[in-house]
Every structure is written in C-alpha cells, then in structure tokens.
JSON list of C-alpha atoms in Angstrom, two decimals:
[
{"chain": "A", "resi": 1, "resn": "UNK", "atom": "CA", "xyz": [94.41, 96.08, 98.23]},
{"chain": "A", "resi": 2, "resn": "UNK", "atom": "CA", "xyz": [94.35, 98.80, 95.09]},
{"chain": "A", "resi": 3, "resn": "UNK", "atom": "CA", "xyz": [98.20, 100.54, 95.18]},
{"chain": "A", "resi": 4, "resn": "UNK", "atom": "CA", "xyz": [98.44, 104.01, 93.90]},
{"chain": "A", "resi": 5, "resn": "UNK", "atom": "CA", "xyz": [100.71, 102.98, 91.09]},
{"chain": "A", "resi": 6, "resn": "UNK", "atom": "CA", "xyz": [101.61, 107.10, 89.60]},
{"chain": "A", "resi": 7, "resn": "UNK", "atom": "CA", "xyz": [103.14, 108.27, 92.61]},
{"chain": "A", "resi": 8, "resn": "UNK", "atom": "CA", "xyz": [100.69, 110.01, 94.49]},
{"chain": "A", "resi": 9, "resn": "UNK", "atom": "CA", "xyz": [102.14, 112.30, 97.06]},
{"chain": "A", "resi": 10, "resn": "UNK", "atom": "CA", "xyz": [101.51, 113.84, 100.63]},
{"chain": "A", "resi": 11, "resn": "UNK", "atom": "CA", "xyz": [102.86, 116.82, 102.27]},
{"chain": "A", "resi": 12, "resn": "UNK", "atom": "CA", "xyz": [102.31, 116.79, 105.91]},
{"chain": "A", "resi": 13, "resn": "UNK", "atom": "CA", "xyz": [105.19, 119.54, 106.79]},
{"chain": "A", "resi": 14, "resn": "UNK", "atom": "CA", "xyz": [104.79, 122.49, 108.90]},
{"chain": "A", "resi": 15, "resn": "UNK", "atom": "CA", "xyz": [105.44, 125.44, 107.84]},
{"chain": "A", "resi": 16, "resn": "UNK", "atom": "CA", "xyz": [105.56, 130.02, 108.73]},
{"chain": "A", "resi": 17, "resn": "UNK", "atom": "CA", "xyz": [106.15, 130.77, 111.54]},
{"chain": "A", "resi": 18, "resn": "UNK", "atom": "CA", "xyz": [102.94, 130.38, 112.28]},
{"chain": "A", "resi": 19, "resn": "UNK", "atom": "CA", "xyz": [103.34, 126.81, 111.90]},
{"chain": "A", "resi": 20, "resn": "UNK", "atom": "CA", "xyz": [100.42, 126.09, 109.53]},
{"chain": "A", "resi": 21, "resn": "UNK", "atom": "CA", "xyz": [99.92, 122.53, 108.33]},
{"chain": "A", "resi": 22, "resn": "UNK", "atom": "CA", "xyz": [100.44, 122.35, 105.38]},
{"chain": "A", "resi": 23, "resn": "UNK", "atom": "CA", "xyz": [98.47, 119.17, 103.19]},
{"chain": "A", "resi": 24, "resn": "UNK", "atom": "CA", "xyz": [99.16, 119.04, 99.11]},
{"chain": "A", "resi": 25, "resn": "UNK", "atom": "CA", "xyz": [99.40, 116.24, 96.26]},
{"chain": "A", "resi": 26, "resn": "UNK", "atom": "CA", "xyz": [102.83, 116.37, 94.50]},
{"chain": "A", "resi": 27, "resn": "UNK", "atom": "CA", "xyz": [101.60, 113.86, 92.03]},
{"chain": "A", "resi": 28, "resn": "UNK", "atom": "CA", "xyz": [99.87, 112.84, 89.64]},
{"chain": "A", "resi": 29, "resn": "UNK", "atom": "CA", "xyz": [99.26, 116.20, 87.87]},
{"chain": "A", "resi": 30, "resn": "UNK", "atom": "CA", "xyz": [95.64, 115.94, 88.14]},
{"chain": "A", "resi": 31, "resn": "UNK", "atom": "CA", "xyz": [95.09, 116.42, 92.07]},
{"chain": "A", "resi": 32, "resn": "UNK", "atom": "CA", "xyz": [98.17, 118.27, 92.57]},
{"chain": "A", "resi": 33, "resn": "UNK", "atom": "CA", "xyz": [97.89, 121.34, 94.94]},
{"chain": "A", "resi": 34, "resn": "UNK", "atom": "CA", "xyz": [96.59, 122.00, 98.47]},
{"chain": "A", "resi": 35, "resn": "UNK", "atom": "CA", "xyz": [94.30, 120.05, 99.82]},
{"chain": "A", "resi": 36, "resn": "UNK", "atom": "CA", "xyz": [91.52, 121.48, 103.07]},
{"chain": "A", "resi": 37, "resn": "UNK", "atom": "CA", "xyz": [92.26, 119.12, 105.97]},
{"chain": "A", "resi": 38, "resn": "UNK", "atom": "CA", "xyz": [90.98, 119.29, 109.68]},
{"chain": "A", "resi": 39, "resn": "UNK", "atom": "CA", "xyz": [92.81, 120.87, 112.02]},
{"chain": "A", "resi": 40, "resn": "UNK", "atom": "CA", "xyz": [96.17, 118.59, 113.59]},
{"chain": "A", "resi": 41, "resn": "UNK", "atom": "CA", "xyz": [94.58, 116.72, 116.09]},
{"chain": "A", "resi": 42, "resn": "UNK", "atom": "CA", "xyz": [96.26, 116.68, 119.86]},
{"chain": "A", "resi": 43, "resn": "UNK", "atom": "CA", "xyz": [95.90, 113.26, 120.14]},
{"chain": "A", "resi": 44, "resn": "UNK", "atom": "CA", "xyz": [98.42, 111.67, 116.47]},
{"chain": "A", "resi": 45, "resn": "UNK", "atom": "CA", "xyz": [102.19, 113.14, 115.77]},
{"chain": "A", "resi": 46, "resn": "UNK", "atom": "CA", "xyz": [103.01, 116.77, 116.60]},
{"chain": "A", "resi": 47, "resn": "UNK", "atom": "CA", "xyz": [102.31, 118.34, 112.90]},
{"chain": "A", "resi": 48, "resn": "UNK", "atom": "CA", "xyz": [103.75, 121.83, 113.34]},
{"chain": "A", "resi": 49, "resn": "UNK", "atom": "CA", "xyz": [107.24, 119.29, 114.43]},
{"chain": "A", "resi": 50, "resn": "UNK", "atom": "CA", "xyz": [108.88, 120.27, 110.23]},
{"chain": "A", "resi": 51, "resn": "UNK", "atom": "CA", "xyz": [110.42, 115.83, 111.88]},
{"chain": "A", "resi": 52, "resn": "UNK", "atom": "CA", "xyz": [106.82, 114.79, 111.57]},
{"chain": "A", "resi": 53, "resn": "UNK", "atom": "CA", "xyz": [106.80, 115.79, 107.66]},
{"chain": "A", "resi": 54, "resn": "UNK", "atom": "CA", "xyz": [105.62, 112.63, 105.27]},
{"chain": "A", "resi": 55, "resn": "UNK", "atom": "CA", "xyz": [105.52, 112.50, 101.71]},
{"chain": "A", "resi": 56, "resn": "UNK", "atom": "CA", "xyz": [104.63, 109.24, 100.27]},
{"chain": "A", "resi": 57, "resn": "UNK", "atom": "CA", "xyz": [102.42, 107.26, 98.42]},
{"chain": "A", "resi": 58, "resn": "UNK", "atom": "CA", "xyz": [98.86, 106.61, 99.36]},
{"chain": "A", "resi": 59, "resn": "UNK", "atom": "CA", "xyz": [96.91, 102.76, 99.81]},
{"chain": "A", "resi": 60, "resn": "UNK", "atom": "CA", "xyz": [93.47, 102.29, 100.41]},
{"chain": "A", "resi": 61, "resn": "UNK", "atom": "CA", "xyz": [93.58, 100.45, 103.57]},
{"chain": "A", "resi": 62, "resn": "UNK", "atom": "CA", "xyz": [91.29, 96.36, 102.79]},
{"chain": "A", "resi": 63, "resn": "UNK", "atom": "CA", "xyz": [89.00, 97.79, 104.77]},
{"chain": "A", "resi": 64, "resn": "UNK", "atom": "CA", "xyz": [88.30, 101.45, 103.88]},
{"chain": "A", "resi": 65, "resn": "UNK", "atom": "CA", "xyz": [87.20, 102.29, 107.37]},
{"chain": "A", "resi": 66, "resn": "UNK", "atom": "CA", "xyz": [89.62, 100.27, 109.37]},
{"chain": "A", "resi": 67, "resn": "UNK", "atom": "CA", "xyz": [87.62, 99.80, 111.99]},
{"chain": "A", "resi": 68, "resn": "UNK", "atom": "CA", "xyz": [89.20, 96.66, 112.02]},
{"chain": "A", "resi": 69, "resn": "UNK", "atom": "CA", "xyz": [92.56, 95.20, 112.60]},
{"chain": "A", "resi": 70, "resn": "UNK", "atom": "CA", "xyz": [93.81, 95.38, 108.08]},
{"chain": "A", "resi": 71, "resn": "UNK", "atom": "CA", "xyz": [94.14, 92.88, 106.54]},
{"chain": "A", "resi": 72, "resn": "UNK", "atom": "CA", "xyz": [97.16, 94.42, 103.82]},
{"chain": "A", "resi": 73, "resn": "UNK", "atom": "CA", "xyz": [100.36, 95.49, 104.29]},
{"chain": "A", "resi": 74, "resn": "UNK", "atom": "CA", "xyz": [100.75, 99.39, 104.41]},
{"chain": "A", "resi": 75, "resn": "UNK", "atom": "CA", "xyz": [104.31, 99.54, 105.56]},
{"chain": "A", "resi": 76, "resn": "UNK", "atom": "CA", "xyz": [105.69, 103.22, 104.45]},
{"chain": "A", "resi": 77, "resn": "UNK", "atom": "CA", "xyz": [102.51, 103.94, 102.78]},
{"chain": "A", "resi": 78, "resn": "UNK", "atom": "CA", "xyz": [100.52, 107.39, 103.91]},
{"chain": "A", "resi": 79, "resn": "UNK", "atom": "CA", "xyz": [96.85, 104.86, 104.69]},
{"chain": "A", "resi": 80, "resn": "UNK", "atom": "CA", "xyz": [93.22, 105.87, 103.08]},
{"chain": "A", "resi": 81, "resn": "UNK", "atom": "CA", "xyz": [90.75, 105.27, 104.96]},
{"chain": "A", "resi": 82, "resn": "UNK", "atom": "CA", "xyz": [86.87, 106.27, 105.50]},
{"chain": "A", "resi": 83, "resn": "UNK", "atom": "CA", "xyz": [85.22, 108.02, 108.11]},
{"chain": "A", "resi": 84, "resn": "UNK", "atom": "CA", "xyz": [82.56, 106.08, 109.85]},
{"chain": "A", "resi": 85, "resn": "UNK", "atom": "CA", "xyz": [81.96, 103.34, 112.09]},
{"chain": "A", "resi": 86, "resn": "UNK", "atom": "CA", "xyz": [84.01, 103.14, 114.74]},
{"chain": "A", "resi": 87, "resn": "UNK", "atom": "CA", "xyz": [86.51, 106.45, 116.36]},
{"chain": "A", "resi": 88, "resn": "UNK", "atom": "CA", "xyz": [89.01, 108.56, 114.39]},
{"chain": "A", "resi": 89, "resn": "UNK", "atom": "CA", "xyz": [91.77, 106.73, 116.94]},
{"chain": "A", "resi": 90, "resn": "UNK", "atom": "CA", "xyz": [91.02, 103.34, 116.13]},
{"chain": "A", "resi": 91, "resn": "UNK", "atom": "CA", "xyz": [90.73, 103.59, 112.62]},
{"chain": "A", "resi": 92, "resn": "UNK", "atom": "CA", "xyz": [94.97, 105.52, 112.97]},
{"chain": "A", "resi": 93, "resn": "UNK", "atom": "CA", "xyz": [95.63, 102.70, 115.18]},
{"chain": "A", "resi": 94, "resn": "UNK", "atom": "CA", "xyz": [94.64, 99.99, 112.54]},
{"chain": "A", "resi": 95, "resn": "UNK", "atom": "CA", "xyz": [96.56, 101.93, 109.70]},
{"chain": "A", "resi": 96, "resn": "UNK", "atom": "CA", "xyz": [100.05, 102.68, 112.36]},
{"chain": "A", "resi": 97, "resn": "UNK", "atom": "CA", "xyz": [99.56, 99.09, 112.90]},
{"chain": "A", "resi": 98, "resn": "UNK", "atom": "CA", "xyz": [98.96, 97.66, 109.34]},
{"chain": "A", "resi": 99, "resn": "UNK", "atom": "CA", "xyz": [102.89, 99.71, 108.71]},
{"chain": "A", "resi": 100, "resn": "UNK", "atom": "CA", "xyz": [101.23, 102.42, 107.85]},
{"chain": "A", "resi": 101, "resn": "UNK", "atom": "CA", "xyz": [103.75, 106.52, 108.48]},
{"chain": "A", "resi": 102, "resn": "UNK", "atom": "CA", "xyz": [100.48, 108.54, 107.83]},
{"chain": "A", "resi": 103, "resn": "UNK", "atom": "CA", "xyz": [96.53, 108.07, 108.14]},
{"chain": "A", "resi": 104, "resn": "UNK", "atom": "CA", "xyz": [94.49, 110.41, 105.86]},
{"chain": "A", "resi": 105, "resn": "UNK", "atom": "CA", "xyz": [90.82, 109.92, 108.05]},
{"chain": "A", "resi": 106, "resn": "UNK", "atom": "CA", "xyz": [88.08, 110.75, 104.33]},
{"chain": "A", "resi": 107, "resn": "UNK", "atom": "CA", "xyz": [85.02, 112.55, 105.21]},
{"chain": "A", "resi": 108, "resn": "UNK", "atom": "CA", "xyz": [81.73, 111.06, 104.00]},
{"chain": "A", "resi": 109, "resn": "UNK", "atom": "CA", "xyz": [79.82, 113.80, 104.24]},
{"chain": "A", "resi": 110, "resn": "UNK", "atom": "CA", "xyz": [79.34, 117.20, 102.38]},
{"chain": "A", "resi": 111, "resn": "UNK", "atom": "CA", "xyz": [81.36, 120.01, 103.05]},
{"chain": "A", "resi": 112, "resn": "UNK", "atom": "CA", "xyz": [85.00, 120.86, 104.48]},
{"chain": "A", "resi": 113, "resn": "UNK", "atom": "CA", "xyz": [86.14, 117.91, 107.00]},
{"chain": "A", "resi": 114, "resn": "UNK", "atom": "CA", "xyz": [85.58, 117.55, 110.37]},
{"chain": "A", "resi": 115, "resn": "UNK", "atom": "CA", "xyz": [87.62, 118.15, 114.01]},
{"chain": "A", "resi": 116, "resn": "UNK", "atom": "CA", "xyz": [87.98, 114.12, 114.99]},
{"chain": "A", "resi": 117, "resn": "UNK", "atom": "CA", "xyz": [88.48, 112.89, 118.75]},
{"chain": "A", "resi": 118, "resn": "UNK", "atom": "CA", "xyz": [90.54, 111.11, 120.13]},
{"chain": "A", "resi": 119, "resn": "UNK", "atom": "CA", "xyz": [88.77, 108.29, 121.06]},
{"chain": "A", "resi": 120, "resn": "UNK", "atom": "CA", "xyz": [89.53, 105.73, 122.74]},
{"chain": "A", "resi": 121, "resn": "UNK", "atom": "CA", "xyz": [93.47, 104.84, 120.95]},
{"chain": "A", "resi": 122, "resn": "UNK", "atom": "CA", "xyz": [94.02, 108.57, 120.62]},
{"chain": "A", "resi": 123, "resn": "UNK", "atom": "CA", "xyz": [96.84, 107.78, 123.25]},
{"chain": "A", "resi": 124, "resn": "UNK", "atom": "CA", "xyz": [98.20, 105.16, 121.21]},
{"chain": "A", "resi": 125, "resn": "UNK", "atom": "CA", "xyz": [98.87, 106.62, 117.63]},
{"chain": "A", "resi": 126, "resn": "UNK", "atom": "CA", "xyz": [101.91, 108.01, 117.09]},
{"chain": "A", "resi": 127, "resn": "UNK", "atom": "CA", "xyz": [101.70, 108.79, 113.34]},
{"chain": "A", "resi": 128, "resn": "UNK", "atom": "CA", "xyz": [100.69, 111.38, 111.31]},
{"chain": "A", "resi": 129, "resn": "UNK", "atom": "CA", "xyz": [96.15, 111.48, 111.39]},
{"chain": "A", "resi": 130, "resn": "UNK", "atom": "CA", "xyz": [94.35, 114.61, 108.98]},
{"chain": "A", "resi": 131, "resn": "UNK", "atom": "CA", "xyz": [90.74, 114.43, 108.23]},
{"chain": "A", "resi": 132, "resn": "UNK", "atom": "CA", "xyz": [89.35, 115.86, 103.68]},
{"chain": "A", "resi": 133, "resn": "UNK", "atom": "CA", "xyz": [86.43, 116.29, 102.18]},
{"chain": "A", "resi": 134, "resn": "UNK", "atom": "CA", "xyz": [84.18, 114.21, 100.96]},
{"chain": "A", "resi": 135, "resn": "UNK", "atom": "CA", "xyz": [85.51, 115.64, 97.05]},
{"chain": "A", "resi": 136, "resn": "UNK", "atom": "CA", "xyz": [89.24, 115.38, 97.49]},
{"chain": "A", "resi": 137, "resn": "UNK", "atom": "CA", "xyz": [89.53, 111.92, 98.61]},
{"chain": "A", "resi": 138, "resn": "UNK", "atom": "CA", "xyz": [86.69, 110.37, 95.26]},
{"chain": "A", "resi": 139, "resn": "UNK", "atom": "CA", "xyz": [89.21, 112.24, 93.50]},
{"chain": "A", "resi": 140, "resn": "UNK", "atom": "CA", "xyz": [91.99, 111.00, 94.84]},
{"chain": "A", "resi": 141, "resn": "UNK", "atom": "CA", "xyz": [90.84, 107.56, 95.62]},
{"chain": "A", "resi": 142, "resn": "UNK", "atom": "CA", "xyz": [89.96, 107.84, 91.19]},
{"chain": "A", "resi": 143, "resn": "UNK", "atom": "CA", "xyz": [93.12, 108.17, 90.76]},
{"chain": "A", "resi": 144, "resn": "UNK", "atom": "CA", "xyz": [94.29, 105.31, 92.92]},
{"chain": "A", "resi": 145, "resn": "UNK", "atom": "CA", "xyz": [91.21, 103.34, 91.62]},
{"chain": "A", "resi": 146, "resn": "UNK", "atom": "CA", "xyz": [92.31, 104.52, 87.34]}
]
C-alpha cells in the first residue's frame, strides 16, 4: 500500500487536431516529462476525448499483477500494475473495481510498450488504460518507494 507522497501525477489527455494521446509525469521533478505509451486501447475509455483526461496521484496496486481483486483502496488514484499472468483487461478491471480512475500497465520486458488486447473483461473497463516501458515503470516505482 505504498503511495507516492511527492504528488506524482499522470496526464492522459487528447491534444491537437490529430487526437494524439499524451502521457506525462507532472511531478516530482526528476520524472517530469512525457512517456512513451501504447496506442490507446479500443476497449477502455476513449482517450482521444478530452473529457477523459486524468490528472492524479499514481499508487501501486497491492497485488502488482492485479490478477485478483485488489486489497488496497485506489479510489481517485491512477493504478500502477505490471504485465504478466492474466490479460490486460482483467488487470484494468481489478484496478477499476478498487476505485482507480485510470490504469498504467508496466511492461515486463525491455523495449517499447506493446498493444494491449481486450481479453475477457474489456467490455467492462471504463477507465483509461495505457502501457509504459519497463524502464519508465521502474523510474515511477522507485520514486514512489523512495
């Protein structure tokens, strides 16, 4: 139930006429900047709609794989979960059911984030979901734990 104390924020918002989705860290200073993310999913909240923009604190899910109901209360937070074991939509749904307003999946292999399939729970996910690289995920995790 570690929580980022330094007001680590994530912005998922639509920008410019091409509806490019941007994901960036707003604080703390060492992490400020944009993150490479997957293309938005077709099964989660439409991130090309500015009404679905999210700015809040990132919190690590107690079961970081998020393949079962989550123990910690993620109400109003952006859930940080890890790729592996179950499908992406199941992870996102577990975060959503724990109160998360968005979900970041950290890739478990080196390289760019990969597209995420809908899986069995895709139709039930209403929050924005993105995947980031394992390097960006490690930097966020370290900031939260530090």
